[in-house]
mmCIF file of C-alpha atoms in Angstrom:
data_model
loop_
_atom_site.group_PDB
_atom_site.id
_atom_site.type_symbol
_atom_site.label_atom_id
_atom_site.label_comp_id
_atom_site.label_asym_id
_atom_site.label_seq_id
_atom_site.Cartn_x
_atom_site.Cartn_y
_atom_site.Cartn_z
ATOM 1 C CA UNK A 1 -42.916 -97.366 -0.596
ATOM 2 C CA UNK A 2 -42.504 -99.707 -1.542
ATOM 3 C CA UNK A 3 -44.069 -98.949 -5.147
ATOM 4 C CA UNK A 4 -41.934 -95.352 -5.484
ATOM 5 C CA UNK A 5 -38.877 -98.122 -5.882
ATOM 6 C CA UNK A 6 -40.252 -100.866 -7.946
ATOM 7 C CA UNK A 7 -40.798 -97.499 -10.335
ATOM 8 C CA UNK A 8 -37.891 -95.460 -9.720
ATOM 9 C CA UNK A 9 -35.600 -97.460 -8.383
ATOM 10 C CA UNK A 10 -33.579 -97.957 -11.096
ATOM 11 C CA UNK A 11 -34.881 -93.934 -12.816
ATOM 12 C CA UNK A 12 -32.338 -92.902 -9.934
ATOM 13 C CA UNK A 13 -29.665 -95.666 -9.743
ATOM 14 C CA UNK A 14 -29.753 -95.375 -14.142
ATOM 15 C CA UNK A 15 -29.575 -90.944 -14.091
ATOM 16 C CA UNK A 16 -26.732 -90.865 -11.007
ATOM 17 C CA UNK A 17 -24.588 -92.605 -13.209
ATOM 18 C CA UNK A 18 -25.538 -90.891 -16.355
ATOM 19 C CA UNK A 19 -24.141 -87.731 -14.953
ATOM 20 C CA UNK A 20 -20.952 -88.890 -13.893
ATOM 21 C CA UNK A 21 -20.409 -90.279 -16.968
ATOM 22 C CA UNK A 22 -21.331 -86.422 -18.857
ATOM 23 C CA UNK A 23 -19.072 -85.092 -16.201
ATOM 24 C CA UNK A 24 -16.524 -87.360 -17.440
ATOM 25 C CA UNK A 25 -16.718 -86.286 -21.073
ATOM 26 C CA UNK A 26 -16.788 -82.655 -20.208
ATOM 27 C CA UNK A 27 -13.822 -82.311 -17.952
ATOM 28 C CA UNK A 28 -12.228 -85.600 -21.097
ATOM 29 C CA UNK A 29 -9.473 -82.752 -21.774
ATOM 30 C CA UNK A 30 -8.966 -81.665 -18.111
ATOM 31 C CA UNK A 31 -7.317 -85.173 -17.382
ATOM 32 C CA UNK A 32 -6.975 -86.606 -21.315
ATOM 33 C CA UNK A 33 -2.926 -86.520 -20.219
ATOM 34 C CA UNK A 34 -2.981 -88.344 -17.135
ATOM 35 C CA UNK A 35 -4.036 -91.562 -15.548
ATOM 36 C CA UNK A 36 -7.531 -90.227 -14.522
ATOM 37 C CA UNK A 37 -8.567 -90.334 -17.674
ATOM 38 C CA UNK A 38 -9.467 -93.670 -17.745
ATOM 39 C CA UNK A 39 -11.831 -93.166 -14.494
ATOM 40 C CA UNK A 40 -14.299 -91.897 -17.602
ATOM 41 C CA UNK A 41 -13.618 -94.588 -19.009
ATOM 42 C CA UNK A 42 -14.279 -97.003 -16.803
ATOM 43 C CA UNK A 43 -17.693 -94.104 -15.442
ATOM 44 C CA UNK A 44 -19.251 -94.579 -19.222
ATOM 45 C CA UNK A 45 -18.687 -98.316 -19.095
ATOM 46 C CA UNK A 46 -20.067 -98.659 -15.831
ATOM 47 C CA UNK A 47 -23.497 -96.560 -16.879
ATOM 48 C CA UNK A 48 -23.685 -99.066 -20.251
ATOM 49 C CA UNK A 49 -22.961 -102.090 -17.939
ATOM 50 C CA UNK A 50 -25.962 -101.597 -15.391
ATOM 51 C CA UNK A 51 -28.196 -99.666 -19.026
ATOM 52 C CA UNK A 52 -27.389 -103.176 -20.455
ATOM 53 C CA UNK A 53 -27.732 -105.243 -17.378
ATOM 54 C CA UNK A 54 -30.950 -103.902 -16.636
ATOM 55 C CA UNK A 55 -31.986 -106.651 -20.372
ATOM 56 C CA UNK A 56 -35.130 -108.831 -18.153
ATOM 57 C CA UNK A 57 -37.026 -105.697 -16.767
ATOM 58 C CA UNK A 58 -36.710 -104.015 -19.933
ATOM 59 C CA UNK A 59 -38.065 -108.039 -22.211
ATOM 60 C CA UNK A 60 -40.774 -107.621 -18.515
ATOM 61 C CA UNK A 61 -42.565 -104.283 -19.610
ATOM 62 C CA UNK A 62 -42.385 -105.165 -23.842
ATOM 63 C CA UNK A 63 -43.642 -108.802 -23.057
ATOM 64 C CA UNK A 64 -41.042 -110.151 -25.091
ATOM 65 C CA UNK A 65 -39.908 -112.524 -21.663
ATOM 66 C CA UNK A 66 -40.814 -114.970 -22.803
ATOM 67 C CA UNK A 67 -37.444 -114.693 -25.005
ATOM 68 C CA UNK A 68 -34.800 -115.574 -22.705
ATOM 69 C CA UNK A 69 -37.719 -117.318 -20.424
ATOM 70 C CA UNK A 70 -36.479 -120.785 -18.633
ATOM 71 C CA UNK A 71 -32.637 -118.951 -20.218
ATOM 72 C CA UNK A 72 -29.247 -119.570 -18.421
ATOM 73 C CA UNK A 73 -29.350 -115.930 -19.287
ATOM 74 C CA UNK A 74 -33.182 -115.441 -17.661
ATOM 75 C CA UNK A 75 -31.307 -113.422 -14.857
ATOM 76 C CA UNK A 76 -28.921 -110.843 -14.986
ATOM 77 C CA UNK A 77 -26.757 -112.452 -11.906
ATOM 78 C CA UNK A 78 -24.203 -113.349 -15.196
ATOM 79 C CA UNK A 79 -23.737 -109.778 -16.704
ATOM 80 C CA UNK A 80 -22.750 -108.523 -13.170
ATOM 81 C CA UNK A 81 -20.494 -110.836 -11.749
ATOM 82 C CA UNK A 82 -18.521 -110.836 -15.073
ATOM 83 C CA UNK A 83 -19.140 -107.219 -16.454
ATOM 84 C CA UNK A 84 -19.860 -105.549 -12.907
ATOM 85 C CA UNK A 85 -17.591 -107.337 -10.412
ATOM 86 C CA UNK A 86 -14.253 -108.407 -12.653
ATOM 87 C CA UNK A 87 -14.994 -105.224 -14.589
ATOM 88 C CA UNK A 88 -13.911 -102.777 -10.931
ATOM 89 C CA UNK A 89 -11.397 -105.093 -10.101
ATOM 90 C CA UNK A 90 -9.267 -104.815 -13.501
ATOM 91 C CA UNK A 91 -9.998 -100.937 -13.413
ATOM 92 C CA UNK A 92 -9.002 -100.645 -9.565
ATOM 93 C CA UNK A 93 -5.702 -102.639 -10.143
ATOM 94 C CA UNK A 94 -5.032 -100.866 -13.200
ATOM 95 C CA UNK A 95 -5.778 -96.878 -12.040
ATOM 96 C CA UNK A 96 -3.047 -98.139 -8.432
ATOM 97 C CA UNK A 97 -0.408 -99.808 -10.447
ATOM 98 C CA UNK A 98 -0.194 -97.035 -12.481
ATOM 99 C CA UNK A 99 0.439 -94.630 -10.354
ATOM 100 C CA UNK A 100 1.823 -96.331 -6.951
ATOM 101 C CA UNK A 101 5.283 -95.849 -7.370
ATOM 102 C CA UNK A 102 7.035 -98.239 -4.926
ATOM 103 C CA UNK A 103 8.186 -101.550 -7.265
ATOM 104 C CA UNK A 104 7.189 -104.015 -4.580
ATOM 105 C CA UNK A 105 3.778 -101.769 -3.977
ATOM 106 C CA UNK A 106 3.360 -102.550 -7.719
ATOM 107 C CA UNK A 107 4.002 -105.659 -7.858
ATOM 108 C CA UNK A 108 1.256 -106.566 -4.831
ATOM 109 C CA UNK A 109 -1.250 -105.025 -7.036
ATOM 110 C CA UNK A 110 0.174 -107.235 -10.425
ATOM 111 C CA UNK A 111 0.087 -110.310 -8.198
ATOM 112 C CA UNK A 112 -3.673 -109.896 -6.046
ATOM 113 C CA UNK A 113 -4.950 -109.168 -9.816
ATOM 114 C CA UNK A 114 -3.194 -112.201 -11.143
ATOM 115 C CA UNK A 115 -4.819 -114.495 -8.172
ATOM 116 C CA UNK A 116 -7.665 -112.772 -7.879
ATOM 117 C CA UNK A 117 -8.356 -113.825 -12.188
ATOM 118 C CA UNK A 118 -6.884 -117.310 -11.639
ATOM 119 C CA UNK A 119 -9.333 -118.426 -9.398
ATOM 120 C CA UNK A 120 -12.436 -116.073 -10.778
ATOM 121 C CA UNK A 121 -11.289 -117.967 -14.180
ATOM 122 C CA UNK A 122 -11.746 -121.214 -11.979
ATOM 123 C CA UNK A 123 -14.496 -121.236 -9.971
ATOM 124 C CA UNK A 124 -16.616 -119.600 -13.365
ATOM 125 C CA UNK A 125 -15.479 -122.778 -15.321
ATOM 126 C CA UNK A 126 -15.824 -125.616 -12.040
ATOM 127 C CA UNK A 127 -19.272 -124.414 -11.215
ATOM 128 C CA UNK A 128 -20.568 -122.451 -14.226
ATOM 129 C CA UNK A 129 -23.989 -123.457 -13.952
ATOM 130 C CA UNK A 130 -23.586 -121.316 -10.123
ATOM 131 C CA UNK A 131 -23.014 -117.828 -11.544
ATOM 132 C CA UNK A 132 -25.954 -117.808 -13.797
ATOM 133 C CA UNK A 133 -28.367 -118.770 -10.390
ATOM 134 C CA UNK A 134 -26.961 -116.221 -7.943
ATOM 135 C CA UNK A 135 -24.179 -113.670 -7.280
ATOM 136 C CA UNK A 136 -22.293 -115.829 -6.221
ATOM 137 C CA UNK A 137 -21.515 -115.065 -2.633
ATOM 138 C CA UNK A 138 -17.201 -116.667 -3.063
ATOM 139 C CA UNK A 139 -17.113 -114.358 -6.442
ATOM 140 C CA UNK A 140 -18.635 -111.512 -4.418
ATOM 141 C CA UNK A 141 -15.935 -112.039 -1.147
ATOM 142 C CA UNK A 142 -13.217 -112.721 -3.415
ATOM 143 C CA UNK A 143 -13.686 -109.052 -5.446
ATOM 144 C CA UNK A 144 -14.095 -107.127 -2.737
ATOM 145 C CA UNK A 145 -11.222 -108.974 -1.582
ATOM 146 C CA UNK A 146 -9.246 -107.734 -4.033
ATOM 147 C CA UNK A 147 -10.475 -104.077 -5.040
ATOM 148 C CA UNK A 148 -8.858 -104.227 -0.626
ATOM 149 C CA UNK A 149 -6.114 -104.824 -1.030
ATOM 150 C CA UNK A 150 -5.159 -102.547 -4.186
ATOM 151 C CA UNK A 151 -7.166 -99.903 -1.904
ATOM 152 C CA UNK A 152 -5.000 -100.077 0.935
ATOM 153 C CA UNK A 153 -1.844 -100.248 -1.066
ATOM 154 C CA UNK A 154 -2.229 -97.376 -2.207
ATOM 155 C CA UNK A 155 -3.083 -95.810 1.315
ATOM 156 C CA UNK A 156 0.296 -97.471 2.458
ATOM 157 C CA UNK A 157 2.374 -95.384 -0.073
ATOM 158 C CA UNK A 158 0.771 -92.181 0.308
ATOM 159 C CA UNK A 159 0.970 -92.065 4.181
ATOM 160 C CA UNK A 160 4.749 -92.985 3.295
ATOM 161 C CA UNK A 161 4.812 -90.773 1.555
ATOM 162 C CA UNK A 162 5.124 -86.193 1.056
ATOM 163 C CA UNK A 163 1.363 -87.384 -1.185
ATOM 164 C CA UNK A 164 0.284 -87.104 2.611
ATOM 165 C CA UNK A 165 0.492 -83.380 2.560
ATOM 166 C CA UNK A 166 -1.889 -82.877 0.109
ATOM 167 C CA UNK A 167 -3.755 -85.891 -0.881
ATOM 168 C CA UNK A 168 -7.273 -83.911 -0.157
ATOM 169 C CA UNK A 169 -6.298 -82.298 -3.805
ATOM 170 C CA UNK A 170 -5.422 -86.134 -4.773
ATOM 171 C CA UNK A 171 -8.353 -86.910 -7.583
ATOM 172 C CA UNK A 172 -6.397 -90.809 -7.987
ATOM 173 C CA UNK A 173 -6.952 -90.049 -3.648
ATOM 174 C CA UNK A 174 -11.230 -90.449 -4.102
ATOM 175 C CA UNK A 175 -10.974 -92.649 -6.415
ATOM 176 C CA UNK A 176 -9.919 -95.085 -3.670
ATOM 177 C CA UNK A 177 -11.584 -94.002 -0.805
ATOM 178 C CA UNK A 178 -14.897 -94.134 -2.701
ATOM 179 C CA UNK A 179 -13.981 -98.186 -3.788
ATOM 180 C CA UNK A 180 -13.566 -98.471 -0.098
ATOM 181 C CA UNK A 181 -16.585 -96.775 0.873
ATOM 182 C CA UNK A 182 -18.240 -99.059 -1.408
ATOM 183 C CA UNK A 183 -16.741 -102.367 0.023
ATOM 184 C CA UNK A 184 -17.176 -100.583 3.192
ATOM 185 C CA UNK A 185 -20.956 -100.659 3.263
ATOM 186 C CA UNK A 186 -21.974 -102.530 0.131
ATOM 187 C CA UNK A 187 -19.847 -105.966 1.992
ATOM 188 C CA UNK A 188 -21.919 -107.321 4.502
ATOM 189 C CA UNK A 189 -24.683 -107.276 1.869
ATOM 190 C CA UNK A 190 -23.388 -110.418 0.164
ATOM 191 C CA UNK A 191 -23.720 -112.982 2.780
ATOM 192 C CA UNK A 192 -27.137 -111.638 2.528
ATOM 193 C CA UNK A 193 -28.645 -112.292 -0.533
ATOM 194 C CA UNK A 194 -29.444 -115.744 -0.510
ATOM 195 C CA UNK A 195 -32.816 -113.726 1.294
ATOM 196 C CA UNK A 196 -33.721 -111.751 -2.264
ATOM 197 C CA UNK A 197 -36.430 -113.051 -2.971
ATOM 198 C CA UNK A 198 -40.091 -111.651 -3.698
ATOM 199 C CA UNK A 199 -41.839 -113.145 -1.346
ATOM 200 C CA UNK A 200 -40.098 -110.653 1.512
ATOM 201 C CA UNK A 201 -40.119 -107.413 -0.221
ATOM 202 C CA UNK A 202 -38.636 -106.136 3.168
ATOM 203 C CA UNK A 203 -35.946 -106.831 2.246
ATOM 204 C CA UNK A 204 -35.864 -106.071 -0.895
ATOM 205 C CA UNK A 205 -37.141 -102.424 0.128
ATOM 206 C CA UNK A 206 -34.153 -102.620 2.324
ATOM 207 C CA UNK A 207 -31.327 -103.665 0.081
ATOM 208 C CA UNK A 208 -32.672 -101.145 -2.272
ATOM 209 C CA UNK A 209 -32.277 -98.693 -0.169
ATOM 210 C CA UNK A 210 -28.889 -98.989 0.887
ATOM 211 C CA UNK A 211 -27.781 -100.246 -2.646
ATOM 212 C CA UNK A 212 -29.373 -96.373 -3.235
ATOM 213 C CA UNK A 213 -27.563 -94.590 -1.383
ATOM 214 C CA UNK A 214 -23.827 -95.902 -1.390
ATOM 215 C CA UNK A 215 -24.255 -95.452 -5.093
ATOM 216 C CA UNK A 216 -25.541 -92.208 -5.030
ATOM 217 C CA UNK A 217 -22.678 -90.906 -2.728
ATOM 218 C CA UNK A 218 -20.011 -93.374 -4.323
ATOM 219 C CA UNK A 219 -20.689 -91.540 -8.438
ATOM 220 C CA UNK A 220 -21.270 -88.622 -6.719
ATOM 221 C CA UNK A 221 -18.324 -88.667 -5.056
ATOM 222 C CA UNK A 222 -16.462 -89.626 -8.142
ATOM 223 C CA UNK A 223 -17.811 -86.624 -10.355
ATOM 224 C CA UNK A 224 -16.997 -84.150 -7.644
ATOM 225 C CA UNK A 225 -14.001 -85.364 -7.648
ATOM 226 C CA UNK A 226 -13.412 -84.753 -11.878
ATOM 227 C CA UNK A 227 -14.914 -81.492 -10.863
ATOM 228 C CA UNK A 228 -12.535 -79.823 -8.305
ATOM 229 C CA UNK A 229 -9.655 -81.890 -8.700
ATOM 230 C CA UNK A 230 -6.905 -80.890 -11.317
ATOM 231 C CA UNK A 231 -4.831 -82.988 -12.955
ATOM 232 C CA UNK A 232 -1.623 -85.134 -11.243
ATOM 233 C CA UNK A 233 1.725 -86.150 -13.756
ATOM 234 C CA UNK A 234 2.559 -89.463 -12.371
#
């Protein structure tokens, strides 16, 4: 089992991300004139973020790891902190801001994003080197909080509107549901990042299993939503 995850974790992960991105490209015309088109842009973005973020593995396999060894970018924590966590908050904030109807909810999403961005930037500046050394629990928790608030605001609005009658037909519901599912399952993992060490392969394999399972369900949900849901005009 250990060897399987060492060898195939990246392949499976990249494959499911590529499938989601490819599906989005193939169905782009379907959502071209709706806000949902930004989901397709996000899936393409997410695929390349994860693909490029594996640069330490690529360099190691090519015997070129010495090029980054001993530098701040030796480990890819900084890449995923900036381009993944900040990226997904930006995406879900943007999507929900554009689909929400009530001004108070739109303002909530907007100010949550402003607060998140301000705290994120200040923390990164003050703790510059720490960003390169680990997936910082504060930044990850902050990101999960921002996503949670944005999703909850969306859910509250549809509960208060006639959209609740046909919510299961809306691609925006599945986008928010997928993100809520993602943060609820991976959120607790934030507090165990300090145990991520090659000295404890049991934890590493468990983490890989959880991440892989959650990511597969996350991307499959979005892929199926793109295929099955009809375009909506906001």
